[in-house]
Short mmCIF file of C-alpha atoms in Angstrom, two decimals:
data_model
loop_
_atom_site.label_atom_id
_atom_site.label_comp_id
_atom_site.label_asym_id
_atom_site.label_seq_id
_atom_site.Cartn_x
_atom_site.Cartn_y
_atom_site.Cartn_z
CA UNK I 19 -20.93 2.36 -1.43
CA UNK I 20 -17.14 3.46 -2.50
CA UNK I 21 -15.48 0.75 -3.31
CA UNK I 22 -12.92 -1.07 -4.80
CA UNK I 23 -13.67 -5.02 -5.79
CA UNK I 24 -11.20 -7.72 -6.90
CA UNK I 25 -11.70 -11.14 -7.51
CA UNK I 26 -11.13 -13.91 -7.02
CA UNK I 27 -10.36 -13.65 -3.48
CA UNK I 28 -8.34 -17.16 -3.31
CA UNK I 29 -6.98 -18.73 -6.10
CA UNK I 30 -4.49 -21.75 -6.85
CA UNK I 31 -2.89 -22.69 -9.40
CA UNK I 32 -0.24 -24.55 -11.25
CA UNK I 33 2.91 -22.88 -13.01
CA UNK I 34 1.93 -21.58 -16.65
CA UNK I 35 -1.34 -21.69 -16.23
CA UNK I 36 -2.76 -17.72 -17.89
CA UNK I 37 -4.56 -16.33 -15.02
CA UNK I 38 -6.46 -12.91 -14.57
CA UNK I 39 -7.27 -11.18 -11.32
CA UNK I 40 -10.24 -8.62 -12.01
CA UNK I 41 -10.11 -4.91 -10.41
CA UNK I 42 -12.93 -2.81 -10.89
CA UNK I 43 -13.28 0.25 -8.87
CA UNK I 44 -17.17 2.89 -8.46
CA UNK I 45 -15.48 6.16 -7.86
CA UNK I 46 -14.90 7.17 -11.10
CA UNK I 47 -10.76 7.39 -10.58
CA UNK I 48 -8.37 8.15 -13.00
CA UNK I 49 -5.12 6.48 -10.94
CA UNK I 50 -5.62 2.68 -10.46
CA UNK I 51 -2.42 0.33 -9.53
CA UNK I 52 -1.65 -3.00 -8.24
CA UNK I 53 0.90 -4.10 -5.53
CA UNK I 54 1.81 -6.96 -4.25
CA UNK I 55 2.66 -7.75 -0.22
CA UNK I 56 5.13 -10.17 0.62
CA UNK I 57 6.41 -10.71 4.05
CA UNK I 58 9.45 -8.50 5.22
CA UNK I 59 8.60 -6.35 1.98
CA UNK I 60 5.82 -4.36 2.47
CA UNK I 61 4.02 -3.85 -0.54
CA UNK I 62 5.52 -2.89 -4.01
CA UNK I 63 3.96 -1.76 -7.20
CA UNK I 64 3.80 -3.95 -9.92
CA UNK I 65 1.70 -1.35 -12.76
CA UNK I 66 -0.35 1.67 -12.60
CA UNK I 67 -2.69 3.38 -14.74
CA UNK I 68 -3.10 7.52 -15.26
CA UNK I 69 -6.55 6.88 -17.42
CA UNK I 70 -7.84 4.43 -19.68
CA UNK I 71 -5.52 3.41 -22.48
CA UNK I 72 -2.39 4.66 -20.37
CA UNK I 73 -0.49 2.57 -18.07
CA UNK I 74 3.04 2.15 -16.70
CA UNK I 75 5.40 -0.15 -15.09
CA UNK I 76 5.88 -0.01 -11.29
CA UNK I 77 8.54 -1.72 -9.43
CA UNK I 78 8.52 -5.21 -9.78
CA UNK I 79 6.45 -5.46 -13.44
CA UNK I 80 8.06 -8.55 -14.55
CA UNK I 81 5.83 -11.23 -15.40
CA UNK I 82 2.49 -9.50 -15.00
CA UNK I 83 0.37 -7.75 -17.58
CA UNK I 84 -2.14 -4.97 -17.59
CA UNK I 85 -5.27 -2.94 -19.51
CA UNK I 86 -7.14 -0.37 -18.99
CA UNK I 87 -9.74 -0.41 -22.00
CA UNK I 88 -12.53 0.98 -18.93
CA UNK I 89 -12.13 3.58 -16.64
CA UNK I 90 -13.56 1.41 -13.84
CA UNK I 91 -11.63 -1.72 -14.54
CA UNK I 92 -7.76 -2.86 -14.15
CA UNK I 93 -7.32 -6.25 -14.73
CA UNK I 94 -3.62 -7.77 -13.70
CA UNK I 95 -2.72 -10.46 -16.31
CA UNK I 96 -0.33 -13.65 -15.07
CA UNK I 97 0.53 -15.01 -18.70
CA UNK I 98 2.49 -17.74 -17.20
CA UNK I 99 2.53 -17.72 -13.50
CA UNK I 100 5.51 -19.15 -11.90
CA UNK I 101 5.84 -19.67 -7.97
CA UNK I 102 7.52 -16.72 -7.14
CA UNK I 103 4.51 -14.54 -8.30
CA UNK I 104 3.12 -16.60 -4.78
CA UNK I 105 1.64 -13.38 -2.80
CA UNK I 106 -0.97 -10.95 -1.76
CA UNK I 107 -2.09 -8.90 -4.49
CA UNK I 108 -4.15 -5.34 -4.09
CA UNK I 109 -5.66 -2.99 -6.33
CA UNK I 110 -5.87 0.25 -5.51
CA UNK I 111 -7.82 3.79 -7.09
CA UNK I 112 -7.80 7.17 -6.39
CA UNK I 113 -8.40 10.59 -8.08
CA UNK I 114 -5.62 11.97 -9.69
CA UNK I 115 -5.63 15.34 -8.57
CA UNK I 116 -6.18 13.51 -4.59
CA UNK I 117 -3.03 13.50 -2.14
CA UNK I 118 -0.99 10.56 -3.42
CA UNK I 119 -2.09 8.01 0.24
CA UNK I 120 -5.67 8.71 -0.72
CA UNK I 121 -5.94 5.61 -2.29
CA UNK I 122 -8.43 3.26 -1.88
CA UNK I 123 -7.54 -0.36 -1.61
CA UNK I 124 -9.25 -3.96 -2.68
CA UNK I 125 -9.51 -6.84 -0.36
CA UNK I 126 -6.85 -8.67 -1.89
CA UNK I 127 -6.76 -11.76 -3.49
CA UNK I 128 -4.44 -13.99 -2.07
CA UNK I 129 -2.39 -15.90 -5.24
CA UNK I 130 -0.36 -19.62 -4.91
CA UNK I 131 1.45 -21.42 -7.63
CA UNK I 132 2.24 -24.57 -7.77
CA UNK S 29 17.28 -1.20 -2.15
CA UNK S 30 14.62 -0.87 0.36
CA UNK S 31 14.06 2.92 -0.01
CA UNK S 32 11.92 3.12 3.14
CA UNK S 33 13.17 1.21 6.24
CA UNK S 34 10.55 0.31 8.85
CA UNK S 35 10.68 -1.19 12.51
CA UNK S 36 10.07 -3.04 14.44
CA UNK S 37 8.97 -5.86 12.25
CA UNK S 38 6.51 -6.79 15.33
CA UNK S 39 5.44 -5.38 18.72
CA UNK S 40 3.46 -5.87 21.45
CA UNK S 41 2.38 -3.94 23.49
CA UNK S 42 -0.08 -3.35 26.63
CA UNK S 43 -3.40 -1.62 26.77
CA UNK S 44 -3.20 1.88 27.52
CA UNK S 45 0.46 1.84 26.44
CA UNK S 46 2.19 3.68 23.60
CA UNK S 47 2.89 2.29 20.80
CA UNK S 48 6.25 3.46 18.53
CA UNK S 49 6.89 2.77 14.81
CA UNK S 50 9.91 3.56 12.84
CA UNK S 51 10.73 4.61 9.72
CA UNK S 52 13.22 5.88 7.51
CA UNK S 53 13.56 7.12 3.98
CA UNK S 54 17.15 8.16 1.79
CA UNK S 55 15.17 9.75 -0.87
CA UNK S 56 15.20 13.52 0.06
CA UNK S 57 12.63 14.18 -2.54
CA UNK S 58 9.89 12.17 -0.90
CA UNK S 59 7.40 14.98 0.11
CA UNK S 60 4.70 13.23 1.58
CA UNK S 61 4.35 10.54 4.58
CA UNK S 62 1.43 8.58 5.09
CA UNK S 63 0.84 5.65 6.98
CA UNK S 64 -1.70 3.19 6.88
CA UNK S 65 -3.69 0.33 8.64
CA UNK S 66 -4.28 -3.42 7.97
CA UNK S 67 -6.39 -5.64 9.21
CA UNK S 68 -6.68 -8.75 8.48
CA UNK S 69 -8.23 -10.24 5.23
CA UNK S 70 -8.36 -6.29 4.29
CA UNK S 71 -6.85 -3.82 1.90
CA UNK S 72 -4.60 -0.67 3.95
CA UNK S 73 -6.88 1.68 4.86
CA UNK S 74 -5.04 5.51 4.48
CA UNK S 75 -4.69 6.10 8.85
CA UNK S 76 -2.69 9.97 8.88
CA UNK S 77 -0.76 11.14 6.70
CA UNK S 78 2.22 14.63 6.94
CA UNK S 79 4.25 16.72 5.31
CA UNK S 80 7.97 17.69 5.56
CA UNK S 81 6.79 21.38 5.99
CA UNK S 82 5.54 20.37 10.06
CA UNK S 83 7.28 18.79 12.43
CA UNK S 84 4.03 16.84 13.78
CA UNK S 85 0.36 16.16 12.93
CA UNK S 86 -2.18 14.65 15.49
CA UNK S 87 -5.18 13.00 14.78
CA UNK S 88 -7.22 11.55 17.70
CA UNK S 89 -4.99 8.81 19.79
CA UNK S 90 -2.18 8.71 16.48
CA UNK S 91 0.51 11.13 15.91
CA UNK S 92 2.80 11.51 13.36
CA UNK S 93 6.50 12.63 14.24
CA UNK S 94 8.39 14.45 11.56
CA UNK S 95 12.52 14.81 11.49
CA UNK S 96 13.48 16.08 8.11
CA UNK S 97 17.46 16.82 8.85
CA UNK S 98 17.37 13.08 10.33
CA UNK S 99 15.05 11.83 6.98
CA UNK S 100 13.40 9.81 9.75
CA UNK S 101 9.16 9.91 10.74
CA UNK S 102 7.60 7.51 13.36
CA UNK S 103 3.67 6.34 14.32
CA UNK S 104 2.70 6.91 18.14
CA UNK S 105 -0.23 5.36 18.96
CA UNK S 106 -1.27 6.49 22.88
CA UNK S 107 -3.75 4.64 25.12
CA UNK S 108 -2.99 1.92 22.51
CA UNK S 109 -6.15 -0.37 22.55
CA UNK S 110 -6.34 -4.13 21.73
CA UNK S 111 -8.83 -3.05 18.12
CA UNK S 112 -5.81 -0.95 17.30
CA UNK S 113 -3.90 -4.61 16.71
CA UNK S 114 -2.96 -4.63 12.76
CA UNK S 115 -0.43 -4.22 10.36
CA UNK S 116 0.49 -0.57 9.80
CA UNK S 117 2.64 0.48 7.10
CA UNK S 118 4.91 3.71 6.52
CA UNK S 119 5.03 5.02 2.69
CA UNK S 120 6.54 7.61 1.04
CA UNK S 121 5.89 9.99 -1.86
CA UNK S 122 6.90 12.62 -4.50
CA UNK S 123 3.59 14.32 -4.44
CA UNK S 124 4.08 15.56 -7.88
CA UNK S 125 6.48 15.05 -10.75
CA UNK S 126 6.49 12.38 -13.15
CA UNK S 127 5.98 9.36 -10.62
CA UNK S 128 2.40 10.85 -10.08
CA UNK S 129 2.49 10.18 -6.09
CA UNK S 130 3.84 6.44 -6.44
CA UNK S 131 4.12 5.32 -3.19
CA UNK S 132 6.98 3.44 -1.54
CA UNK S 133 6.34 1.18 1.31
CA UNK S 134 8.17 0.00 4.20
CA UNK S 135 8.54 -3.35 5.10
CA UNK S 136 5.23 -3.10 8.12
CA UNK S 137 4.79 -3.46 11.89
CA UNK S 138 2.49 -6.15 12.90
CA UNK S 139 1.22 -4.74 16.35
CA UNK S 140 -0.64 -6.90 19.24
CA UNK S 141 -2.13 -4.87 21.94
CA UNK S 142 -2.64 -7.10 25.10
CA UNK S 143 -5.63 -6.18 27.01
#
């Protein structure tokens, strides 16, 4: 089955505490970003990735990390979380020659910091 | 700035009504318009999606509305039914270019269809 996978789902947490949220995605797609969705916002882009080795910053990149050593995986890196990185966080793939919506979206995994 | 302006923020709605969602964009190179669908405890799911170059694209029970002089698109849902309750967001793109098709959001429409 096509899909993408984060985990962990849930997690809390206390402020500074280095934290990774795992993205790995079957389809064999080049374009792989993360958002985050925060009430009255909508989601915004934090980094995405054109292939392995090349990544750039989104929207709202401060405070988060990324690599993409795989093709399959984009991990999101909280070096030292702090609680306004509190929020819904997706991954999300497609190919890069595909329409720019065709992207395929995680579950989510659903971040609080203390 | 919030580059794409969405609304309502909620609405409800009977069954078999028609449901309306707003959007707006200022960016006049935005090229593509998709929306998409939330549930809850899930990822958006891609629902319909247009381009500037028609004025409307139907798919099933959702149509898209297109006004490029207004820089304004909307989401009608007819016969609205109470599985179509969700979160549905408007985005925006610049298919090509250097932003590779980043999408911008709006801000979402949480929807409850009463049955």
């Amino acid at each position: 089955e096509a899909q993408v996978t984060q985990n962990p789902r849930y997690l809390i947490t206390v402020t500074g505490k280095k934290l990774t949220v795992t993205c790995s995605q079957n389809m064999n797609h080049e374009y792989m970003s993360w958002y985050r969705q925060d009430p009255g916002l909508g989601l915004r882009q934090i980094y995405y990735s054109m292939n392995v080795e090349v990544t750039d910053k989104g929207d709202v990149p401060e405070g988060y990390k990324v690599s993409r050593k795989e093709k399959r995986n984009f991990p999101l890196i909280l070096e030292s979380p702090s609680p306004n990185q509190t929020s819904l966080y997706f991954c999300a793939s497609r190919p890069l020659g595909g329409a720019p919506g065709e992207q395929y979206f995680g579950p989510g995994t659903r971040l609080t910091v203390t | 700035q919030q580059q794409v302006k969405q609304s309502p923020q909620s609405l409800i709605v009977q069954k078999g009504g028609i449901s309306i969602i707003n959007c707006a964009y200022e960016n006049t190179a935005f090229d593509y318009f998709p929306w998409y669908q939330q549930f809850p405890g899930k990822g958006p799911a891609l629902l319909i999606a247009i381009r500037p170059d028609v004025s409307e694209k139907k798919e099933g029970r959702f149509t898209i509305s297109f006004n490029k002089s207004a820089k304004q698109f909307s989401l009608h849902i007819m016969d609205s039914q109470p599985g179509d309750s969700a979160t549905y967001f408007c985005a925006a793109s610049i298919a090509g270019g250097t932003s590779y098709g980043k999408l911008t959001f709006g801000q979402g429409t949480i929807l409850t269809v009463h049955p």
